[in-house]
Tab-separated table of C-alpha atoms in Angstrom:
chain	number	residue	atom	x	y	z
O	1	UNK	CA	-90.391	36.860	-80.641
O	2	UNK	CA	-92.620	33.677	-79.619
O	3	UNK	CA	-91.663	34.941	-75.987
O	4	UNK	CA	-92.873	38.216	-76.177
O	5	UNK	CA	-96.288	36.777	-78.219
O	6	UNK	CA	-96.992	34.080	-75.239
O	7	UNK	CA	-96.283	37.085	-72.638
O	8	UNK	CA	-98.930	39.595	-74.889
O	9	UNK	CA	-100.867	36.629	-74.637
O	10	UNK	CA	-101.263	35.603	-70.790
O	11	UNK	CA	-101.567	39.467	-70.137
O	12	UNK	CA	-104.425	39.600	-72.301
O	13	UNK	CA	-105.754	36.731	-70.281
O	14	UNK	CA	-104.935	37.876	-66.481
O	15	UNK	CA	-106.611	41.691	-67.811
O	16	UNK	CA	-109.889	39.516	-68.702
O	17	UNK	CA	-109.773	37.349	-65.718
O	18	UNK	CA	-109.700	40.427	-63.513
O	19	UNK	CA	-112.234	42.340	-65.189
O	20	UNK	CA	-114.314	39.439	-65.082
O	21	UNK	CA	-114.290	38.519	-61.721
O	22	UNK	CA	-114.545	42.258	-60.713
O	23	UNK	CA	-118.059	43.016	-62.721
O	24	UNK	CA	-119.105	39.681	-61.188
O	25	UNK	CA	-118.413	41.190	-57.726
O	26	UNK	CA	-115.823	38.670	-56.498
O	27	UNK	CA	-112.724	41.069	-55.680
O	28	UNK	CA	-113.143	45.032	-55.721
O	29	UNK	CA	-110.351	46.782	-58.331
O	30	UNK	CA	-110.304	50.182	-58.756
O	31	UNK	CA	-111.432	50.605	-62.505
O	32	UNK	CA	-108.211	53.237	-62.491
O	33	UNK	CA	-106.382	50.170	-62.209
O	34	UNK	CA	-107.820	48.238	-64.724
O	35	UNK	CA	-107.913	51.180	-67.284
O	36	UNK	CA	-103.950	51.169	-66.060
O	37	UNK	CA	-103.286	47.454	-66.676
O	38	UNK	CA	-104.957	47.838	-70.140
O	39	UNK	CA	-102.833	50.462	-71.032
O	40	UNK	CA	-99.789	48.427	-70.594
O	41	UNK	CA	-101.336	45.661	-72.494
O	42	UNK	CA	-102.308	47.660	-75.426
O	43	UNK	CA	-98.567	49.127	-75.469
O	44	UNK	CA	-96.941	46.034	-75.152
O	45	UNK	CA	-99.314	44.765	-78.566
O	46	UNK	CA	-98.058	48.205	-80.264
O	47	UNK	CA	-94.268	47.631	-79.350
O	48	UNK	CA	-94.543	43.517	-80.227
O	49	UNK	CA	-96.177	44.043	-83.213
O	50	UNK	CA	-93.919	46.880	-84.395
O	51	UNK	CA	-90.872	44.475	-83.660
O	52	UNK	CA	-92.454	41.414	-85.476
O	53	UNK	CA	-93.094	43.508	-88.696
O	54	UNK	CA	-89.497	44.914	-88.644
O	55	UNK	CA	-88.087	41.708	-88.375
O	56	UNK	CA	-90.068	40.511	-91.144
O	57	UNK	CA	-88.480	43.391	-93.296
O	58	UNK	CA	-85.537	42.921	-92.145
O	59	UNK	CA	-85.709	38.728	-93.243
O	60	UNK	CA	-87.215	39.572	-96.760
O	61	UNK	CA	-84.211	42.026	-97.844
């Protein structure tokens, strides 16, 4: 599960990066794609989190 929070993680970070460095006008993204990429990250929090919590069930019974 650490895995999968250190990959939530660095996506999280590469999103911000890009978004940053686009609204300071240093590369040209189409906001599509960033709306895209943030989509994927805010699925891949929804499916990590979902798996942490059912493991933690899972441990307490």
């Amino acid at each position: 599960m650490n895995v999968l929070r250190t990959i939530r993680i660095l996506m999280n970070v590469v999103l911000l990066v890009l978004a940053i460095l686009h609204i300071a006008g240093f590369i040209t993204i189409s906001p599509t794609l960033l709306l895209i990429l943030a989509t994927i990250v805010l699925i891949s929090i929804f499916f990590t989190r979902r798996a942490e919590t059912k493991e933690k069930h899972e441990q307490k019974e």
